[in-house]
């Protein structure tokens, strides 16, 4: 009998209850070669889709094609599979539930608690550089979080209840004192002008017959709180509000909807303030006991106001919510005069939970956070900026207590706890790690502990920065910078199932796309961001930029390559075209500043009209040699000035090529031909303008050469010379990298593909700054923003110690060192090509594919190597050996081979 399918998914999630699309996709694993499948979907015993036999040999998700799905409905589905010339398997069963699928499903008004407007603070990048900031403490500028309370009756026979809720702000919901779900900082960060996600929670078990209470605690969050580099407040609005509908189904078929409305009452909560960046101040004495349970007297509370029925922006939450995903215990607690310094041994993202064995009424306990200590071990606040205090304050009611903040998070390794009356024990404190709750699907480990640590650092940086949106850093900015995620997306796909998470972020990015086609440099983007860019000059005025804006093509295409997910291309293709149209229009209308006074002949003018090489750009951001010996605010403009003109048309050509390939996948042959031809024209024009007869570029920086080679901007007859020049530039830097944000992801692969794998290995193993192992050797537990965040002489710089973008090297570890390389979308075909010359004795790695786990373990002893490979059914894999490629059968296989002496 053919084994039944297993690990059944809907929209990449297991038995989800808030599916928000009308044509969901079904996927599963099987332990045989696929030949056909059959699906059946039903609700309340009635079949709504019987697919019949679908002949398919791959693991691409099957798209629902039955009756229109109904909002807030539970569905059962089952699937069976048939192998080639085999019998049908048994059926495998699972479930899913739809969310509210239409804006018209919403009848509840937004409600607004009694509140004072948030203080509007407007700060600029220049203010930050000059060290300006508020001149009053947080409690004088920030405002309290609010409590909302609604009483309702439940009749006999309630069998199912789903709460649909969201906020302009962040909220926690409770039914009769029990949390509605395990989400944190719901509904998460969105481009709120265009879309506001709402959550779905199963609250059936919390209801009782008779009187019930729905309680909501509501804070400023991303909506009205302080966010972004400048720490400016109220970027989307000055007043928080919430909306919810509780749908209750009864055994007799009746349905009851409890909607937010005029019966909701509000009061100030125990939070004097709760801010994502500043932190929160919580007073245990001010908690209204039983406020979220029946029997509480809310006669003194004020009625909430009706804030209208604008439901157009409401969308079901896509993907996984933010949750408490781990807990980390301290490795040390050191008592100092300023408080107990707790070392968690790991830079992480989240907050601290304290167990207080005894307190006095009114006792003030403060928790400060930092990612590093000073060189002498003293406290050092590494995050400088406006409203970046990262300090939580607890006011005790007396006696033993336990407290974890509710509406904030921090980036830290160390916490300093002050205000205690007794020594703090390691058993009294824990770090609660927060992240979007993504399934971890891959791992890499090697015989060298430094390489292991490098991989772990990448995983921790990915976890900490994948919080609602993919952020650049989890403390200073927490912004969805497009440049960071386009650099890192390949590495991200190896470590976790990122499609739902990044698809949601791409929803926001498309919503933020400007009318003229520009893709903003970060998303979500607030009205304040638009105003600030319009008022600024220089780098602060940049709205769209090469490499950053090209994320609209690079991220979807990489997801497609690694997962075979066509929908991510379908959803983003038109946005790619609009960005391409902007680049094309700008190229025709403008010349770069370097040619402003140059008389161009007709051929050169025609070539320039093809090249998007104008305007303010970030270029190869943070190129090391351009930062040396200069203050940060001066140094950051050098790489953009040197490289922006040349990198912009390189990324233009790359995006055109991606769009052409995407068009071909989507069956848009005319678009594919046009885009491919335009890409060739841009490359030819670039070569004519910027590549000399020796394969050299106008500015001799490693990054330009790397990207030019990676994006095929160099004529074939000159590639070897260009690669040789790149190696020469590396040697001139003492075998150290000198690449920035845009070029680092391609550096090692370009060297390998150009016939210089030995140079790539030298850079990987380099331990002098700048290098990945320099950070590891200095105790890094995440990826740093700057290679010299800790200088060779031990000086600690006020920089972020948690920026995942340079961790793109992790993709190289999987693909080149372990040797797991997809050669067709979704690993339909793959090659296992271990790098026995990497300087390692053994390596183990695995990735998740649409077919299952693809794993390799290899070891070298003397002149011999052994390789063990686990290939899931459906993946056609080959093993690269010194004598050629060997076809691999599904399942586990072991291979021994002679490799000759290692270099």
Coordinates of C-alpha atoms in Angstrom, one line a residue, residues 254-494:
X254 CA -28.1 30.1 15.3
X255 CA -25.3 32.6 15.1
X256 CA -24.6 35.6 17.5
X257 CA -22.3 38.5 16.7
X258 CA -20.9 40.5 19.6
X259 CA -19.6 43.7 17.9
X260 CA -17.6 46.5 19.4
X261 CA -20.0 49.4 19.8
X262 CA -21.7 51.9 22.1
X263 CA -21.8 49.4 25.0
X264 CA -18.0 49.4 25.3
X265 CA -16.6 51.3 28.3
X266 CA -13.1 52.5 28.7
X267 CA -10.7 53.6 31.4
X268 CA -7.0 54.4 31.8
X269 CA -5.0 51.2 32.5
X270 CA -2.1 50.5 34.8
X271 CA 0.4 51.6 32.1
X272 CA 1.5 55.2 32.6
X273 CA 2.9 54.7 29.1
X274 CA 3.8 51.9 26.8
X275 CA 6.0 52.6 23.9
X276 CA 7.8 50.2 21.5
X277 CA 11.1 52.2 21.7
X278 CA 11.1 54.0 25.0
X279 CA 9.7 51.1 27.0
X280 CA 6.8 50.9 29.4
X281 CA 5.9 51.9 32.9
X282 CA 3.5 49.6 34.7
X283 CA 2.0 50.2 38.1
X284 CA 0.7 47.0 39.7
X285 CA -1.3 49.1 42.2
X286 CA -3.4 50.6 39.3
X287 CA -4.7 47.3 37.9
X288 CA -8.5 47.3 38.3
X289 CA -8.9 43.9 39.8
X290 CA -11.3 41.8 37.8
X291 CA -11.8 44.4 35.0
X292 CA -11.9 41.7 32.3
X293 CA -14.2 39.4 34.2
X294 CA -18.0 39.3 35.0
X295 CA -19.1 41.0 38.2
X296 CA -16.7 44.0 37.9
X297 CA -18.4 47.4 38.5
X298 CA -17.5 49.6 35.6
X299 CA -20.0 52.3 36.5
X300 CA -17.2 54.8 36.8
X301 CA -15.7 54.0 33.4
X302 CA -16.5 56.2 30.4
X303 CA -18.3 55.1 27.2
X304 CA -16.0 54.6 24.2
X305 CA -16.7 56.7 21.2
X306 CA -17.9 55.5 17.8
X307 CA -15.0 56.1 15.4
X308 CA -16.7 55.2 12.2
X309 CA -17.1 52.1 10.0
X310 CA -14.2 52.4 7.7
X311 CA -13.5 48.7 7.0
X312 CA -11.9 49.0 3.5
X313 CA -8.4 48.6 4.8
X314 CA -9.1 45.5 7.0
X315 CA -7.4 42.4 5.8
X316 CA -6.9 39.0 7.4
X317 CA -3.5 38.5 9.0
X318 CA -1.3 36.6 6.5
X319 CA 1.2 34.2 7.9
X320 CA 2.3 33.7 11.4
X321 CA 1.8 36.3 14.2
X322 CA 4.4 37.5 16.7
X323 CA 4.7 35.1 19.6
X324 CA 6.9 34.3 22.6
X325 CA 9.1 31.7 20.8
X326 CA 11.9 31.0 23.3
X327 CA 13.0 31.7 26.8
X328 CA 16.7 32.3 27.6
X329 CA 18.1 32.0 31.1
X330 CA 21.0 34.1 32.3
X331 CA 24.5 32.9 32.3
X332 CA 25.6 35.4 34.9
X333 CA 24.2 38.1 37.3
X334 CA 26.7 40.7 38.6
X335 CA 25.7 43.1 41.4
X336 CA 26.9 46.7 40.8
X337 CA 26.2 50.0 42.6
X338 CA 23.8 50.9 39.8
X339 CA 21.9 47.6 39.8
X340 CA 22.2 43.9 39.0
X341 CA 23.6 43.4 35.5
X342 CA 22.2 40.3 33.9
X343 CA 24.1 38.6 31.0
X344 CA 21.9 36.3 28.9
X345 CA 24.9 35.2 26.9
X346 CA 23.1 36.0 23.6
X347 CA 22.0 39.1 21.8
X348 CA 18.3 38.6 21.4
X349 CA 15.0 40.4 20.9
X350 CA 12.2 40.5 23.4
X351 CA 11.9 41.5 27.0
X352 CA 12.7 40.5 30.5
X353 CA 10.4 38.6 32.9
X354 CA 11.2 39.3 36.5
X355 CA 10.2 37.2 39.5
X356 CA 10.2 39.5 42.5
X357 CA 10.4 37.6 45.8
X358 CA 9.3 40.5 47.9
X359 CA 8.4 44.1 47.2
X360 CA 7.1 47.2 49.1
X361 CA 4.1 49.1 47.9
X362 CA 5.2 51.8 45.5
X363 CA 8.7 50.3 45.0
X364 CA 10.2 51.3 41.6
X365 CA 12.1 48.6 39.7
X366 CA 13.7 49.6 36.4
X367 CA 15.1 47.3 33.6
X368 CA 17.6 48.8 31.1
X369 CA 18.7 47.0 28.1
X370 CA 21.9 47.0 25.9
X371 CA 23.5 44.6 23.5
X372 CA 27.1 45.0 24.8
X373 CA 29.2 46.2 27.7
X374 CA 32.1 48.6 27.5
X375 CA 35.6 47.2 27.1
X376 CA 36.2 47.4 30.8
X377 CA 32.9 45.5 31.6
X378 CA 31.0 48.6 32.7
X379 CA 27.5 49.4 31.5
X380 CA 27.4 50.8 28.0
X381 CA 24.2 51.9 26.1
X382 CA 25.2 51.0 22.5
X383 CA 22.1 52.4 20.9
X384 CA 22.3 56.1 20.6
X385 CA 19.3 58.1 19.3
X386 CA 16.1 59.9 20.1
X387 CA 13.6 58.1 22.2
X388 CA 15.7 54.9 22.3
X389 CA 15.8 54.5 26.1
X390 CA 14.8 50.8 26.0
X391 CA 13.9 51.0 29.7
X392 CA 10.9 49.3 31.4
X393 CA 9.7 50.4 34.8
X394 CA 7.6 48.4 37.3
X395 CA 5.8 49.9 40.3
X396 CA 5.1 47.2 42.8
X397 CA 1.9 46.8 44.9
X398 CA 3.8 44.9 47.7
X399 CA 4.7 41.3 48.3
X400 CA 5.9 38.7 45.8
X401 CA 5.2 39.3 42.1
X402 CA 6.1 38.4 38.6
X403 CA 6.1 40.9 35.7
X404 CA 6.8 40.9 32.0
X405 CA 6.1 44.0 29.9
X406 CA 3.2 43.8 27.5
X407 CA 3.5 46.4 24.8
X408 CA 7.2 46.8 24.1
X409 CA 10.3 44.9 23.0
X410 CA 14.0 45.5 23.0
X411 CA 17.3 44.4 21.4
X412 CA 19.7 43.3 24.1
X413 CA 22.1 40.8 25.6
X414 CA 22.4 42.6 29.0
X415 CA 19.8 43.9 31.3
X416 CA 20.4 46.1 34.3
X417 CA 17.8 45.8 37.0
X418 CA 17.8 48.5 39.7
X419 CA 15.5 49.3 42.6
X420 CA 15.6 45.9 44.2
X421 CA 15.9 45.4 47.9
X422 CA 17.7 42.1 47.6
X423 CA 20.2 40.4 45.3
X424 CA 18.9 39.1 42.0
X425 CA 19.3 35.4 41.4
X426 CA 19.6 33.7 38.0
X427 CA 16.4 32.0 38.9
X428 CA 14.5 35.3 39.2
X429 CA 14.9 36.5 35.7
X430 CA 14.5 35.2 32.1
X431 CA 14.6 36.7 28.7
X432 CA 11.5 36.1 26.7
X433 CA 12.3 36.0 23.0
X434 CA 9.7 37.5 20.6
X435 CA 9.6 36.9 16.9
X436 CA 7.1 36.1 14.1
X437 CA 6.6 32.4 14.8
X438 CA 8.2 30.9 11.7
X439 CA 8.9 27.3 11.3
X440 CA 12.6 26.6 11.4
X441 CA 13.4 24.4 8.4
X442 CA 17.1 24.3 8.0
X443 CA 20.4 24.0 9.9
X444 CA 24.1 24.1 9.2
X445 CA 27.0 22.8 11.4
X446 CA 30.6 22.2 10.8
X447 CA 33.7 20.8 12.5
X448 CA 35.1 24.3 13.1
X449 CA 33.2 25.9 16.1
X450 CA 33.7 29.4 14.6
X451 CA 31.8 28.5 11.5
X452 CA 29.1 27.0 13.7
X453 CA 28.9 30.2 15.7
X454 CA 28.7 32.3 12.5
X455 CA 25.7 30.3 11.4
X456 CA 24.1 30.6 14.8
X457 CA 24.7 34.3 14.7
X458 CA 22.8 34.6 11.4
X459 CA 19.9 32.5 12.8
X460 CA 19.6 34.7 15.9
X461 CA 19.8 37.9 13.7
X462 CA 17.1 36.5 11.4
X463 CA 14.9 35.5 14.3
X464 CA 15.2 38.9 16.0
X465 CA 14.6 41.0 12.9
X466 CA 11.8 38.9 11.5
X467 CA 9.3 40.5 13.9
X468 CA 6.0 41.4 12.1
X469 CA 8.1 42.8 9.3
X470 CA 11.7 42.1 8.2
X471 CA 13.6 44.9 10.0
X472 CA 17.1 46.2 9.7
X473 CA 17.8 46.1 13.4
X474 CA 15.6 45.5 16.4
X475 CA 16.6 48.5 18.6
X476 CA 17.5 51.7 16.8
X477 CA 15.2 51.7 13.7
X478 CA 13.2 48.5 13.4
X479 CA 12.2 49.6 9.9
X480 CA 11.4 47.3 7.0
X481 CA 14.4 48.4 4.9
X482 CA 14.1 46.9 1.4
X483 CA 17.9 46.8 0.9
X484 CA 18.5 44.6 3.9
X485 CA 15.9 41.9 3.0
X486 CA 16.8 41.8 -0.7
X487 CA 20.4 41.1 0.4
X488 CA 19.4 38.4 2.9
X489 CA 16.4 36.7 1.4
X490 CA 18.4 33.7 0.0
X491 CA 19.9 33.0 3.4
X492 CA 16.5 33.4 5.0
X493 CA 14.9 30.7 2.9
X494 CA 17.4 28.1 4.1

